[in-house]
Tab-separated table of C-alpha atoms in Angstrom:
chain	number	residue	atom	x	y	z
A	1	MET	CA	109.381	-124.017	49.333
A	2	LYS	CA	112.859	-125.514	49.045
A	3	ILE	CA	114.044	-128.236	46.558
A	4	ILE	CA	116.095	-130.550	49.185
A	5	GLY	CA	116.988	-133.434	46.839
A	6	GLU	CA	116.527	-135.021	43.374
A	7	THR	CA	115.385	-138.038	42.045
A	8	LYS	CA	115.372	-139.820	38.590
A	9	ASP	CA	112.705	-137.849	37.111
A	10	GLY	CA	111.886	-135.222	39.792
A	11	TYR	CA	112.806	-133.551	42.903
A	12	ILE	CA	112.047	-133.779	46.808
A	13	VAL	CA	110.723	-130.674	48.042
A	14	GLN	CA	110.526	-129.154	51.881
A	15	MET	CA	107.437	-127.179	52.153
A	16	THR	CA	105.219	-125.942	54.854
A	17	LYS	CA	101.791	-127.072	55.187
A	18	ASP	CA	100.394	-123.845	53.972
A	19	GLU	CA	102.408	-124.128	50.985
A	20	ALA	CA	101.444	-127.450	49.986
A	21	ALA	CA	97.812	-126.476	50.223
A	22	GLN	CA	98.078	-123.298	48.562
A	23	ALA	CA	100.030	-125.530	45.691
A	24	SER	CA	97.419	-127.711	45.454
A	25	GLY	CA	94.570	-124.927	44.736
A	26	TYR	CA	93.298	-124.536	48.610
A	27	TYR	CA	93.612	-121.093	50.352
A	28	SER	CA	95.534	-122.740	53.256
A	29	SER	CA	96.088	-125.569	55.427
A	30	TYR	CA	93.133	-124.659	57.625
A	31	SER	CA	90.615	-124.977	54.606
A	32	ASP	CA	87.797	-127.445	54.916
A	33	ASP	CA	88.567	-129.264	51.730
A	34	TRP	CA	92.075	-129.434	52.371
A	35	ARG	CA	91.681	-130.944	55.727
A	36	LYS	CA	89.259	-133.591	54.289
A	37	LEU	CA	91.894	-134.878	51.947
A	38	GLY	CA	94.091	-135.776	54.565
A	39	ALA	CA	97.457	-135.022	53.165
A	40	GLY	CA	100.290	-136.231	55.050
A	41	VAL	CA	103.779	-138.325	54.568
A	42	GLY	CA	103.244	-140.502	51.566
A	43	THR	CA	100.416	-138.363	50.087
A	44	GLU	CA	100.799	-137.997	46.125
A	45	ILE	CA	99.332	-134.537	45.385
A	46	LYS	CA	98.266	-133.613	41.611
A	47	PHE	CA	99.347	-130.298	41.467
A	48	THR	CA	98.515	-130.026	37.574
A	49	ALA	CA	94.962	-128.441	38.025
A	50	ALA	CA	96.244	-125.595	40.174
A	51	ILE	CA	99.456	-125.055	37.724
A	52	SER	CA	97.137	-125.133	34.777
A	53	TYR	CA	95.005	-122.633	36.017
A	54	HIS	CA	97.706	-120.267	37.246
A	55	SER	CA	99.362	-120.605	33.766
A	56	GLN	CA	96.147	-119.389	32.325
A	57	ILE	CA	95.791	-116.662	34.663
A	58	ARG	CA	99.281	-115.592	33.978
A	59	LYS	CA	98.603	-116.109	29.963
A	60	HIS	CA	95.791	-113.662	29.484
A	61	GLN	CA	97.090	-111.305	32.172
A	62	ASP	CA	98.082	-108.681	29.605
A	63	GLU	CA	94.872	-108.820	27.572
A	64	ALA	CA	93.188	-108.330	30.945
A	65	ARG	CA	95.113	-105.089	31.703
A	66	LYS	CA	94.759	-104.122	27.992
A	67	SER	CA	90.607	-104.463	28.397
A	68	ALA	CA	90.700	-102.955	31.441
A	69	GLY	CA	92.577	-99.562	30.317
A	70	MET	CA	90.355	-99.561	27.195
A	71	LEU	CA	87.117	-99.817	29.443
A	72	ARG	CA	88.493	-97.174	31.493
A	73	ALA	CA	89.227	-94.910	28.663
A	74	LEU	CA	85.758	-95.227	27.153
A	75	ALA	CA	84.267	-94.313	30.447
A	76	ASP	CA	86.188	-91.385	30.613
A	77	MET	CA	85.212	-90.323	26.983
A	78	MET	CA	81.625	-91.000	27.820
A	79	ASP	CA	82.010	-88.669	31.267
A	80	GLY	CA	83.523	-86.118	28.959
A	81	VAL	CA	80.587	-85.851	26.840
A	82	MET	CA	77.574	-86.377	28.684
A	83	PRO	CA	75.821	-83.345	29.890
A	84	ASP	CA	75.883	-82.636	33.535
A	85	VAL	CA	72.179	-83.327	34.194
A	86	VAL	CA	70.590	-82.843	37.813
A	87	ILE	CA	67.647	-84.957	37.991
A	88	PRO	CA	65.228	-83.168	40.777
A	89	PRO	CA	63.969	-85.393	43.436
A	90	ALA	CA	60.594	-86.656	43.325
A	91	ASP	CA	57.752	-84.120	44.451
A	92	GLN	CA	57.400	-84.853	48.025
A	93	THR	CA	53.936	-83.364	48.495
A	94	ASP	CA	52.466	-86.617	46.761
A	95	GLU	CA	53.428	-88.491	49.844
A	96	VAL	CA	50.808	-88.999	52.511
A	97	ALA	CA	51.911	-88.123	55.791
A	98	ILE	CA	51.090	-90.512	58.735
């Protein structure tokens, strides 16, 4: 995406079809929902939902990493204190031969 101009309150941007679709929250310009939208010249796209979603992800990214690290540490501690137990296989003599 490239800013190619400026308006009173914003910018004029040049972007590929995929960039426009992804900035709107779709996977690509080939997504069925994006195609149903029928975006073209003059279409006004509200990016606020996608921007809000990505902002929330970014905001909580460090917390998620800390939580993942804590869970990994707890799992490692549990692995260290659990006895090595081997569960014998089920008694195969109970099975009926056909």
